[in-house]
Short mmCIF file of N, CA, C and O in Angstrom, two decimals:
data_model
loop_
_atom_site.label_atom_id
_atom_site.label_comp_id
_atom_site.label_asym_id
_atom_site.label_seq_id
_atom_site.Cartn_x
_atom_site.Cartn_y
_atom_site.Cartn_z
N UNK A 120 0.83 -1.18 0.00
CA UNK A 120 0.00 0.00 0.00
C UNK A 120 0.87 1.24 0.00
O UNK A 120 1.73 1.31 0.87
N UNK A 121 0.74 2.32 -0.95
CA UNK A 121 1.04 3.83 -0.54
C UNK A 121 0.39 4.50 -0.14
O UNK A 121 -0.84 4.42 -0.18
N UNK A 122 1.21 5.61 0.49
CA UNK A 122 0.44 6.75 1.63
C UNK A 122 0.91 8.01 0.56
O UNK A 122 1.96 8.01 -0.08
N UNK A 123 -0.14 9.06 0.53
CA UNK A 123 -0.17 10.34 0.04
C UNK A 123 0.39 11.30 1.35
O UNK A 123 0.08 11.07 2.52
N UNK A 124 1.29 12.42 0.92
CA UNK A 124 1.69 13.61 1.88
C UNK A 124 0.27 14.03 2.55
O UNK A 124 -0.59 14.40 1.74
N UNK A 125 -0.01 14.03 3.59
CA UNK A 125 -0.87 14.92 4.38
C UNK A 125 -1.20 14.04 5.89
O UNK A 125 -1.02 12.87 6.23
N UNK A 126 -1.93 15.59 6.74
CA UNK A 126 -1.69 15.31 8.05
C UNK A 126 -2.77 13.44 8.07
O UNK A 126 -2.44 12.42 8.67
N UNK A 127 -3.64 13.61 7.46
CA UNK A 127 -4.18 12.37 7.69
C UNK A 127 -3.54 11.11 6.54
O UNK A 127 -3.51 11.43 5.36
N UNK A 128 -3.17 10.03 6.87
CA UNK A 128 -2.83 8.88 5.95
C UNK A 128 -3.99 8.24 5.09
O UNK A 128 -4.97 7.73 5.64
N UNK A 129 -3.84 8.31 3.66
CA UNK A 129 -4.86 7.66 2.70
C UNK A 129 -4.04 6.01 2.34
O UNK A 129 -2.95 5.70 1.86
N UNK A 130 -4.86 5.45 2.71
CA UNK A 130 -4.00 4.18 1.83
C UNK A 130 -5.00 3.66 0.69
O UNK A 130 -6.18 3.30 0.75
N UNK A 131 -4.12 3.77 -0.37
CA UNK A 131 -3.90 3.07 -1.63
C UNK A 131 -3.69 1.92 -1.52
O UNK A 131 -2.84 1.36 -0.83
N UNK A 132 -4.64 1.40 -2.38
CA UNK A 132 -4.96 0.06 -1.87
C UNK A 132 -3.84 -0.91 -3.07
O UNK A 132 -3.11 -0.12 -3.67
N UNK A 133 -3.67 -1.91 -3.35
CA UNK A 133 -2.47 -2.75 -3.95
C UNK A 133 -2.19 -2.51 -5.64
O UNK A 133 -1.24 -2.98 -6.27
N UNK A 134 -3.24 -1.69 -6.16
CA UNK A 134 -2.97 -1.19 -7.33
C UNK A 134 -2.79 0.10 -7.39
O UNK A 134 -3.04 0.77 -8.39
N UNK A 135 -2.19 0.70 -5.96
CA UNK A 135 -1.76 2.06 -5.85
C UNK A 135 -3.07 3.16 -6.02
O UNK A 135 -2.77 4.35 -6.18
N UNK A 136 -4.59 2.75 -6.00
CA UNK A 136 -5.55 3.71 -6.29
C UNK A 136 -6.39 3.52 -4.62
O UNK A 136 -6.32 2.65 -3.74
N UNK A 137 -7.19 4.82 -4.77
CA UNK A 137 -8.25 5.21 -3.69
C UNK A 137 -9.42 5.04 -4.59
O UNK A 137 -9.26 4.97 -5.81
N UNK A 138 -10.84 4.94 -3.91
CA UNK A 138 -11.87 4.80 -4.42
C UNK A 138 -12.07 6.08 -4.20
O UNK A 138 -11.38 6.30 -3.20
N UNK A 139 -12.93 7.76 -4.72
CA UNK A 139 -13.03 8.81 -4.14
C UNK A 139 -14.73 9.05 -5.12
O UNK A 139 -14.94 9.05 -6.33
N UNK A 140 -15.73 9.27 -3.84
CA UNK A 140 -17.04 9.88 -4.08
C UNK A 140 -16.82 11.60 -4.13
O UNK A 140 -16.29 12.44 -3.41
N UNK A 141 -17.45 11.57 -5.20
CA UNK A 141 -17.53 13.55 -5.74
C UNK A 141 -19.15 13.49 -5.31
O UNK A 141 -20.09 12.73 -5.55
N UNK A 142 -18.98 14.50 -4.68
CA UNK A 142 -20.14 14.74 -4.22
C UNK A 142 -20.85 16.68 -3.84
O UNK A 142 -20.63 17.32 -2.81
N UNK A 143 -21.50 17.05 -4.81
CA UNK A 143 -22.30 18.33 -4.54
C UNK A 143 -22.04 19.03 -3.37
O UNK A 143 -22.44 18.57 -2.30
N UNK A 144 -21.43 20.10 -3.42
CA UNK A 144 -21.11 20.49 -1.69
C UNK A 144 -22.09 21.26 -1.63
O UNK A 144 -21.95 21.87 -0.57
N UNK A 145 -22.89 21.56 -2.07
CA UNK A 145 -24.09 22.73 -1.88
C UNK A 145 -25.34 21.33 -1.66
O UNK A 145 -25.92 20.96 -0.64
N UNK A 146 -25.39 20.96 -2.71
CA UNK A 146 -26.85 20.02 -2.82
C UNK A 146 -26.35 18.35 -1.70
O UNK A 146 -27.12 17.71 -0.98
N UNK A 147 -25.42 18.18 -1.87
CA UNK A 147 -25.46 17.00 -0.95
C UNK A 147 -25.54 15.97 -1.94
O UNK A 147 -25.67 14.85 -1.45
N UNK A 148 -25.48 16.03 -3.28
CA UNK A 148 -26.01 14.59 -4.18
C UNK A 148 -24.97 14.13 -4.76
O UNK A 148 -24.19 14.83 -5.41
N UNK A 149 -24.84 12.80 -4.58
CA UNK A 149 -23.22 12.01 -5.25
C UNK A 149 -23.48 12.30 -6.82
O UNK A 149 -24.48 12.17 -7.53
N UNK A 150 -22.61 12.59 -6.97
CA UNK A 150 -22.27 12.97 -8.57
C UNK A 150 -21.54 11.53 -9.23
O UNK A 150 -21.86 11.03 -10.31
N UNK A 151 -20.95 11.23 -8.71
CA UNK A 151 -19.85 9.86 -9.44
C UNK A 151 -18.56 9.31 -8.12
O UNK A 151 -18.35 9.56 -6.93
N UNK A 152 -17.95 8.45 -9.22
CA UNK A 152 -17.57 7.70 -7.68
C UNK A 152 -16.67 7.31 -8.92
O UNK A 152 -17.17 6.82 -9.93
N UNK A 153 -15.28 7.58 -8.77
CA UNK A 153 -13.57 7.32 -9.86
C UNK A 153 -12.38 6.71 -8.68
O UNK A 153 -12.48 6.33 -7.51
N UNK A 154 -11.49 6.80 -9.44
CA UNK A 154 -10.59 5.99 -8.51
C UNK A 154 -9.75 7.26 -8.75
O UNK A 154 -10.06 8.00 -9.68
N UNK A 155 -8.44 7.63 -7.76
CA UNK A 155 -7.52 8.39 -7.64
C UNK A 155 -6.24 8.02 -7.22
O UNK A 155 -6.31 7.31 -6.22
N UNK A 156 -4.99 8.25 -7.66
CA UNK A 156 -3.85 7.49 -7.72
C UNK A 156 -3.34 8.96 -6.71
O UNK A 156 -4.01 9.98 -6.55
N UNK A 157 -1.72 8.60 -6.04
CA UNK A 157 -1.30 9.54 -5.35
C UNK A 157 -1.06 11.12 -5.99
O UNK A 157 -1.03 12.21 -5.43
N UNK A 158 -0.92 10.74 -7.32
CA UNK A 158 -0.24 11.97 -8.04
C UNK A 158 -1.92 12.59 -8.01
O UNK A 158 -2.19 13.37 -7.10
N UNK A 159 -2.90 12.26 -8.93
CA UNK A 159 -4.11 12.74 -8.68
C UNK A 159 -4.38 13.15 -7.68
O UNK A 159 -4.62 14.35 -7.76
N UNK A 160 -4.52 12.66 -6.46
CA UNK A 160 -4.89 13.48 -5.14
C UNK A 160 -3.88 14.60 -4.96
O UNK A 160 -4.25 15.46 -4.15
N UNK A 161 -2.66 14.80 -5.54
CA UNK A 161 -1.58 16.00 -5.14
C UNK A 161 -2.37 17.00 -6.21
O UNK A 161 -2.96 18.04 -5.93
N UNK A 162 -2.14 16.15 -8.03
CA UNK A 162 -3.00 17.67 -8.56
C UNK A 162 -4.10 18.41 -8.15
O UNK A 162 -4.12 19.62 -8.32
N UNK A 163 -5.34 17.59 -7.45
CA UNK A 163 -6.20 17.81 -7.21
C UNK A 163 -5.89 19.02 -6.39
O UNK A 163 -6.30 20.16 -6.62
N UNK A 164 -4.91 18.51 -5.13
CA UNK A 164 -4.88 19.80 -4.18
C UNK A 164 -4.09 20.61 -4.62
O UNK A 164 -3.67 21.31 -3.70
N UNK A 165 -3.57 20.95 -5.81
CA UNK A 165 -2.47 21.95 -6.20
C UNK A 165 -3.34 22.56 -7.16
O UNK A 165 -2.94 23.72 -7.21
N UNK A 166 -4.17 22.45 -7.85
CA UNK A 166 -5.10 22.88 -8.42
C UNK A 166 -6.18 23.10 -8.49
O UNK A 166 -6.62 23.73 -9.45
N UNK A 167 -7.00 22.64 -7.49
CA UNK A 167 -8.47 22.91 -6.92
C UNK A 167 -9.13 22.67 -7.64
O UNK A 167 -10.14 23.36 -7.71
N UNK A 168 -8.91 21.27 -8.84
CA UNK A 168 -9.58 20.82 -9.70
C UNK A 168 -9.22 19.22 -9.49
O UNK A 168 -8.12 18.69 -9.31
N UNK A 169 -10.61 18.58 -9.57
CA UNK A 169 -10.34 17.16 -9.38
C UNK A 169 -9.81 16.61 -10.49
O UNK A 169 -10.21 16.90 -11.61
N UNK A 170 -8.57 15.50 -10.18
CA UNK A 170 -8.19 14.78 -10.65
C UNK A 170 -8.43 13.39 -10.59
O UNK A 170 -8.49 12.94 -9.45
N UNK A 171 -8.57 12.72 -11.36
CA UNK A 171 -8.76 10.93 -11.13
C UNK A 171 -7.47 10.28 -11.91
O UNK A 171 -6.57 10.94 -12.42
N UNK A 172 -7.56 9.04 -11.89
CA UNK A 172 -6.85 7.68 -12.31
C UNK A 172 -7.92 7.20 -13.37
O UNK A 172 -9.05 6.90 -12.99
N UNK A 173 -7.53 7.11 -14.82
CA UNK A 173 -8.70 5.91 -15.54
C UNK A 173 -7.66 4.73 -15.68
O UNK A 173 -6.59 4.66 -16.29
N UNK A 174 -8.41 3.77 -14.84
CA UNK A 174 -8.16 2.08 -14.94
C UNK A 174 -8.43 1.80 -16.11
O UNK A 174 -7.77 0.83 -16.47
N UNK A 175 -9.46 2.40 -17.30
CA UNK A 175 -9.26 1.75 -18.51
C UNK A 175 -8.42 2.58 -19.29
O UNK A 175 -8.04 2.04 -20.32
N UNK A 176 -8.03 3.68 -19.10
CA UNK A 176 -6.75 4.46 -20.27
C UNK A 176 -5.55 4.25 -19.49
O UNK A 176 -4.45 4.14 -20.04
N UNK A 177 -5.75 4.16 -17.70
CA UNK A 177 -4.32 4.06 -17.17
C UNK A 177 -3.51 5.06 -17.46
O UNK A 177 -2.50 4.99 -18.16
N UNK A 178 -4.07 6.25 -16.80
CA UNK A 178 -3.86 7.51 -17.17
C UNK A 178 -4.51 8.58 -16.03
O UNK A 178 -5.58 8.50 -15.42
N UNK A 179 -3.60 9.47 -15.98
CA UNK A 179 -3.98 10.34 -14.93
C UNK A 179 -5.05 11.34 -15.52
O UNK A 179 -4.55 11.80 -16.54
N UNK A 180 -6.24 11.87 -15.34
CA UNK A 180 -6.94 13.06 -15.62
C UNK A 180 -7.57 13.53 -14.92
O UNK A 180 -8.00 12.97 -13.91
N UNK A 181 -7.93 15.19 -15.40
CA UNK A 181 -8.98 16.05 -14.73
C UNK A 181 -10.24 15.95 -15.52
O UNK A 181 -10.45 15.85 -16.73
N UNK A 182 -11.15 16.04 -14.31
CA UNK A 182 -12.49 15.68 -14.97
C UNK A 182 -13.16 17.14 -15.77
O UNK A 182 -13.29 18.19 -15.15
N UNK A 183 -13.47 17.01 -17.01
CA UNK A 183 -13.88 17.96 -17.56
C UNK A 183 -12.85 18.52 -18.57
O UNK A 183 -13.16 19.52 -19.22
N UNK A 184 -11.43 17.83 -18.76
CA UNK A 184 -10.58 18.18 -19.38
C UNK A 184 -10.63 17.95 -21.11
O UNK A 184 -9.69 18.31 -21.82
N UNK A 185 -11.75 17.38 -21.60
CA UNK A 185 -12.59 17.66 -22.72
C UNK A 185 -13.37 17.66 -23.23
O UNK A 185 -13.43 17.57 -24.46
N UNK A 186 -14.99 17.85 -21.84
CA UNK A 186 -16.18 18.14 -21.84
C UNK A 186 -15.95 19.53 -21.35
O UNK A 186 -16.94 20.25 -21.43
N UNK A 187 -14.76 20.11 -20.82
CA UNK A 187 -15.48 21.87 -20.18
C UNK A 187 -16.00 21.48 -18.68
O UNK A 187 -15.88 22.39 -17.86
N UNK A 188 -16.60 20.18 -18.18
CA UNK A 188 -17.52 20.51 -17.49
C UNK A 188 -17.11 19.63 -15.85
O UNK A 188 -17.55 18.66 -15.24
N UNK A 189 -15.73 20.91 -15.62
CA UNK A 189 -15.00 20.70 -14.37
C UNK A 189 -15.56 20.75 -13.14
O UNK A 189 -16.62 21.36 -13.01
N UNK A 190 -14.95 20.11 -12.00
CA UNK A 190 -14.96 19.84 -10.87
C UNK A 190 -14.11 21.21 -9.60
O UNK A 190 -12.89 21.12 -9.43
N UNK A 191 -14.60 21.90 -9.15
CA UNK A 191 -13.86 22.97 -8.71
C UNK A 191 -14.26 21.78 -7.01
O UNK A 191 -15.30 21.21 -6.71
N UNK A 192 -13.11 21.83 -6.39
CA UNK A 192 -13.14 20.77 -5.35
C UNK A 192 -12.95 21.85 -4.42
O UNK A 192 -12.00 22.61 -4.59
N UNK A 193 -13.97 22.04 -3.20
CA UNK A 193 -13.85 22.71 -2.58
C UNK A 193 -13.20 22.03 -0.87
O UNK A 193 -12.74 22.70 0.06
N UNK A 194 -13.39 20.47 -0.94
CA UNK A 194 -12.86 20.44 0.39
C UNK A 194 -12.49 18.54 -0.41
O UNK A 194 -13.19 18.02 -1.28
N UNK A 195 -11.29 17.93 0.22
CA UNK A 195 -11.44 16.63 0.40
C UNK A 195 -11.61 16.00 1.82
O UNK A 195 -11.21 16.66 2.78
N UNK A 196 -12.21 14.71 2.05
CA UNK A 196 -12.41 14.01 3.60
C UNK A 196 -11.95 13.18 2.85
O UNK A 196 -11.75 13.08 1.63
N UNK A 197 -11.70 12.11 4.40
CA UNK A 197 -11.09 10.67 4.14
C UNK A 197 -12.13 10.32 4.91
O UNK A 197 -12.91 10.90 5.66
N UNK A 198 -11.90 8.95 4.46
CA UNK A 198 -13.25 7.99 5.87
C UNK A 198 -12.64 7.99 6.87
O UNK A 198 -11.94 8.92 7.27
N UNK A 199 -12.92 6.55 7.62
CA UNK A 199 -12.77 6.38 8.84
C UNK A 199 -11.20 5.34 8.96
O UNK A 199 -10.22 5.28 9.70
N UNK A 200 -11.86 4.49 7.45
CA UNK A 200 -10.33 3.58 7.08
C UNK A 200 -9.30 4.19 6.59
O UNK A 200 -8.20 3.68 6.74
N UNK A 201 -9.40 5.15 6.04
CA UNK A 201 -8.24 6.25 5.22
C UNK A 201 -8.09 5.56 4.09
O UNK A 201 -7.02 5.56 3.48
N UNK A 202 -9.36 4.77 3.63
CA UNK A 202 -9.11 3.86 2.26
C UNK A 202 -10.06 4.21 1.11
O UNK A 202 -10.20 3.62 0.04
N UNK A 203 -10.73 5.41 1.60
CA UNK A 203 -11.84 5.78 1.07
C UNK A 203 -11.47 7.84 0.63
O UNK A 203 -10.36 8.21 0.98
N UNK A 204 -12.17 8.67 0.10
CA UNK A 204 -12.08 9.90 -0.20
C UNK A 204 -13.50 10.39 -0.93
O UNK A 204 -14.22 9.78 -1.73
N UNK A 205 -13.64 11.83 -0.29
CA UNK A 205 -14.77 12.04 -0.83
C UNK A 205 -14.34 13.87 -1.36
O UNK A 205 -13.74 14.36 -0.40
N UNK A 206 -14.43 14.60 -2.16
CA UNK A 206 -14.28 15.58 -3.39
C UNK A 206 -15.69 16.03 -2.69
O UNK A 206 -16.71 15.36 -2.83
N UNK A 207 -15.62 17.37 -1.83
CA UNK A 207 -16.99 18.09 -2.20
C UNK A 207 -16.59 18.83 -3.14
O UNK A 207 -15.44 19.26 -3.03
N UNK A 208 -17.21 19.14 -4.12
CA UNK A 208 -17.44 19.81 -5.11
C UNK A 208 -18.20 20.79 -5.93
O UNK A 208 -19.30 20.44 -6.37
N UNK A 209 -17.71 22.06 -6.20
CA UNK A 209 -18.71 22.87 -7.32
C UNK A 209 -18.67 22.26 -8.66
O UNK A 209 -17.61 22.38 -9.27
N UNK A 210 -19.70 21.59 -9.28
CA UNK A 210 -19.58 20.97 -10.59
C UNK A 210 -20.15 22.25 -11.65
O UNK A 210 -21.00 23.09 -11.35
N UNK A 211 -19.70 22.17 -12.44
CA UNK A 211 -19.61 22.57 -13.95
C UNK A 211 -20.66 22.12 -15.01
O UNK A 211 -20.00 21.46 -15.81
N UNK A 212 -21.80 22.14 -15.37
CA UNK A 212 -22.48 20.92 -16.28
C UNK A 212 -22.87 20.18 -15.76
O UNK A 212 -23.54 20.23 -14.74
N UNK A 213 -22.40 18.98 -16.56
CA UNK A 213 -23.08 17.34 -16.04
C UNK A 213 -21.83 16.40 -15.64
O UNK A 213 -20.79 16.44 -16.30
N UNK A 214 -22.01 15.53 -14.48
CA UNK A 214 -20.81 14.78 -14.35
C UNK A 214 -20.59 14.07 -14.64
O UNK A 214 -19.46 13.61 -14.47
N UNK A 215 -21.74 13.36 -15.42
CA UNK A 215 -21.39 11.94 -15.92
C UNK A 215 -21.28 12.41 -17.79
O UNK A 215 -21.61 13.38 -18.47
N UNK A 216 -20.69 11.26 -18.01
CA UNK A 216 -20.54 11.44 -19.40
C UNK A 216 -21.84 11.21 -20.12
O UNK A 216 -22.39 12.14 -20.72
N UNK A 217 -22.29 10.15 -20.08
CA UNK A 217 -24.20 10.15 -20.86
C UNK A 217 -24.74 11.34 -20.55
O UNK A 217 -25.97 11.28 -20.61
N UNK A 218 -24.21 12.68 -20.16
CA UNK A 218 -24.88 13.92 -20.69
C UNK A 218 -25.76 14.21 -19.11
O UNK A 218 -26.09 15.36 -18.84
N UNK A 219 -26.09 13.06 -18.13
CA UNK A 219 -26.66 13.38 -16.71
C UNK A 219 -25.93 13.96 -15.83
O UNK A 219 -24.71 13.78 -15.82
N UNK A 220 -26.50 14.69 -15.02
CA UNK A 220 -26.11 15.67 -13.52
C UNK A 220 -25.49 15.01 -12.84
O UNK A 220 -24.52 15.53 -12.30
N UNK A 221 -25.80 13.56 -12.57
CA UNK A 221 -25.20 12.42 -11.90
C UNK A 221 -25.05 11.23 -12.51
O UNK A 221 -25.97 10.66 -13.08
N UNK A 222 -23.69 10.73 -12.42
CA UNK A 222 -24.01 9.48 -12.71
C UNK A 222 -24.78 7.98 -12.09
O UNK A 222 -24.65 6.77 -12.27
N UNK A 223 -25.65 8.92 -11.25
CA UNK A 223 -26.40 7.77 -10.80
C UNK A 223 -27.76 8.50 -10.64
O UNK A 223 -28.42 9.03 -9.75
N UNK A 224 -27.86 8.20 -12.23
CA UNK A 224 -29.62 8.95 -12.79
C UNK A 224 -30.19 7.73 -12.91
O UNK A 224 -31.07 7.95 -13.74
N UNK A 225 -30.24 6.75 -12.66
CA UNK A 225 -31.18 5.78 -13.16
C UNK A 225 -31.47 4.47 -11.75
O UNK A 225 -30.54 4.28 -10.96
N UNK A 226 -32.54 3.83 -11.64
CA UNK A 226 -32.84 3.11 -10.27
C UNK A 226 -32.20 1.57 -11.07
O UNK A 226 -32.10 1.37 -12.28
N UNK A 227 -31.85 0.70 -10.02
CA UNK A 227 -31.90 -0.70 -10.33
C UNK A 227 -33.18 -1.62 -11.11
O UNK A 227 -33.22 -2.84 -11.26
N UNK A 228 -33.94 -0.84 -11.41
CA UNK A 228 -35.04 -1.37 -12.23
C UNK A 228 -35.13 -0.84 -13.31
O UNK A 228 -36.10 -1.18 -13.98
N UNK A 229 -34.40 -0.04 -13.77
CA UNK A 229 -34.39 0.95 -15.12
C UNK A 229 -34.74 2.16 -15.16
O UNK A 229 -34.39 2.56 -16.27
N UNK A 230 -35.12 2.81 -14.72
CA UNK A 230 -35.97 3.84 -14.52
C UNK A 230 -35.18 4.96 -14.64
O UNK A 230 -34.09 4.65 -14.15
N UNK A 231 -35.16 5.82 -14.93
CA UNK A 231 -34.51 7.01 -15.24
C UNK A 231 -34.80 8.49 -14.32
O UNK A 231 -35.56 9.35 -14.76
N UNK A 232 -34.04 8.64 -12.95
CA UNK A 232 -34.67 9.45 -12.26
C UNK A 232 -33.71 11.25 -11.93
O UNK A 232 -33.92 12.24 -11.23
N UNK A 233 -32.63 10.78 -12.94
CA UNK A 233 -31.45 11.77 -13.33
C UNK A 233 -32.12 12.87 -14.37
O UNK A 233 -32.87 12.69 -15.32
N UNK A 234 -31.70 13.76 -13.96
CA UNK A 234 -31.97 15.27 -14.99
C UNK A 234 -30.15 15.03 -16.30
O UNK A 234 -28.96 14.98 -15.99
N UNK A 235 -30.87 14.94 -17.68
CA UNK A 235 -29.77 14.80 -18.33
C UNK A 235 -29.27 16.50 -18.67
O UNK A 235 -29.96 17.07 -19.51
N UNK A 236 -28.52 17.02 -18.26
CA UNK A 236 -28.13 18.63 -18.82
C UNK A 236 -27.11 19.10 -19.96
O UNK A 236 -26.84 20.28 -20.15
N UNK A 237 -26.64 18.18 -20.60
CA UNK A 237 -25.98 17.97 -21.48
C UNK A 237 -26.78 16.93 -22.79
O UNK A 237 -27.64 16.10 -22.50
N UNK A 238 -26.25 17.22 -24.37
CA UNK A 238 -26.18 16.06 -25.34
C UNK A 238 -24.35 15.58 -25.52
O UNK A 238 -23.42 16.12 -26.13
N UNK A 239 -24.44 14.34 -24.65
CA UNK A 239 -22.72 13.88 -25.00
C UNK A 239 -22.29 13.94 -26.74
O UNK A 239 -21.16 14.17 -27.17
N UNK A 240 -23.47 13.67 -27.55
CA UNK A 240 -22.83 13.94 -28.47
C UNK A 240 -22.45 14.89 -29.81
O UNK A 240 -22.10 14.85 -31.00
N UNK A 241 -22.81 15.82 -28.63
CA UNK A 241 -22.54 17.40 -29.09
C UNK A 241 -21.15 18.25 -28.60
O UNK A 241 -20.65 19.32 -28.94
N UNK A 242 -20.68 16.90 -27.33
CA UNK A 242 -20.07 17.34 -26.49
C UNK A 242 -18.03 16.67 -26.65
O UNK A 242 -16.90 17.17 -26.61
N UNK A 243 -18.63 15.36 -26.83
CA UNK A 243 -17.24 14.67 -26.81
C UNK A 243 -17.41 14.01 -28.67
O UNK A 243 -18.38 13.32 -28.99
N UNK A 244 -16.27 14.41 -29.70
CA UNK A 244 -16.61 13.58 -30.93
C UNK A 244 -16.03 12.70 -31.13
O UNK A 244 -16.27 12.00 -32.11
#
């Protein structure tokens, strides 16, 4: 496991990533849920823009870095395990890529209960 610089210890779990919930600091509503590698959690705090880890590009990025529709991170927490992170956040747009406010617009039965505020494919070509 690695530990990130700061007064509290995050551990990175054996593929060197954190699980981290972005979450609405005004509204309270989870927006998405990415993984974050050590360097990501440093840009994040050196830039006041969230950064993640993509496990499928295996690649460091900021969210919104070619939708426009950034993450201004106003505070990070750790849990209780220091294995966890949560991004309150001023969001920009929509956070999920299918063009919704959240990426968790839709119920386990299908249902669609997300406001979409974006067309993704107006957005990413």
């Amino acid at each position: 496991m690695s530990r990130t610089e700061s007064a509290v210890d995050v551990a990175f779990g054996d593929d060197g990533l954190v699980t981290v919930v972005a979450q609405d600091a005004s509204s309270g509503a989870v927006l998405m849920v990415a993984h974050a590698s050590p360097e990501a959690v440093e840009r994040t705090r050196e830039t006041g823009f969230a950064h993640y880890y993509s496990r499928s590009r295996d690649e460091l990025w900021q969210k919104g870095e070619s939708s426009g529709h950034v993450q201004h991170v106003e505070e990070i927490r750790v849990d209780c395990d220091g294995d966890a992170l949560l991004y309150r956040v001023s969001q920009e747009g929509g956070a999920c890529h299918t063009g919704h406010e959240s990426c968790f617009y839709r119920t386990l039965d299908g249902d669609t209960v997300g406001e979409r505020v974006f067309d993704p494919d107006a957005v990413y070509d």
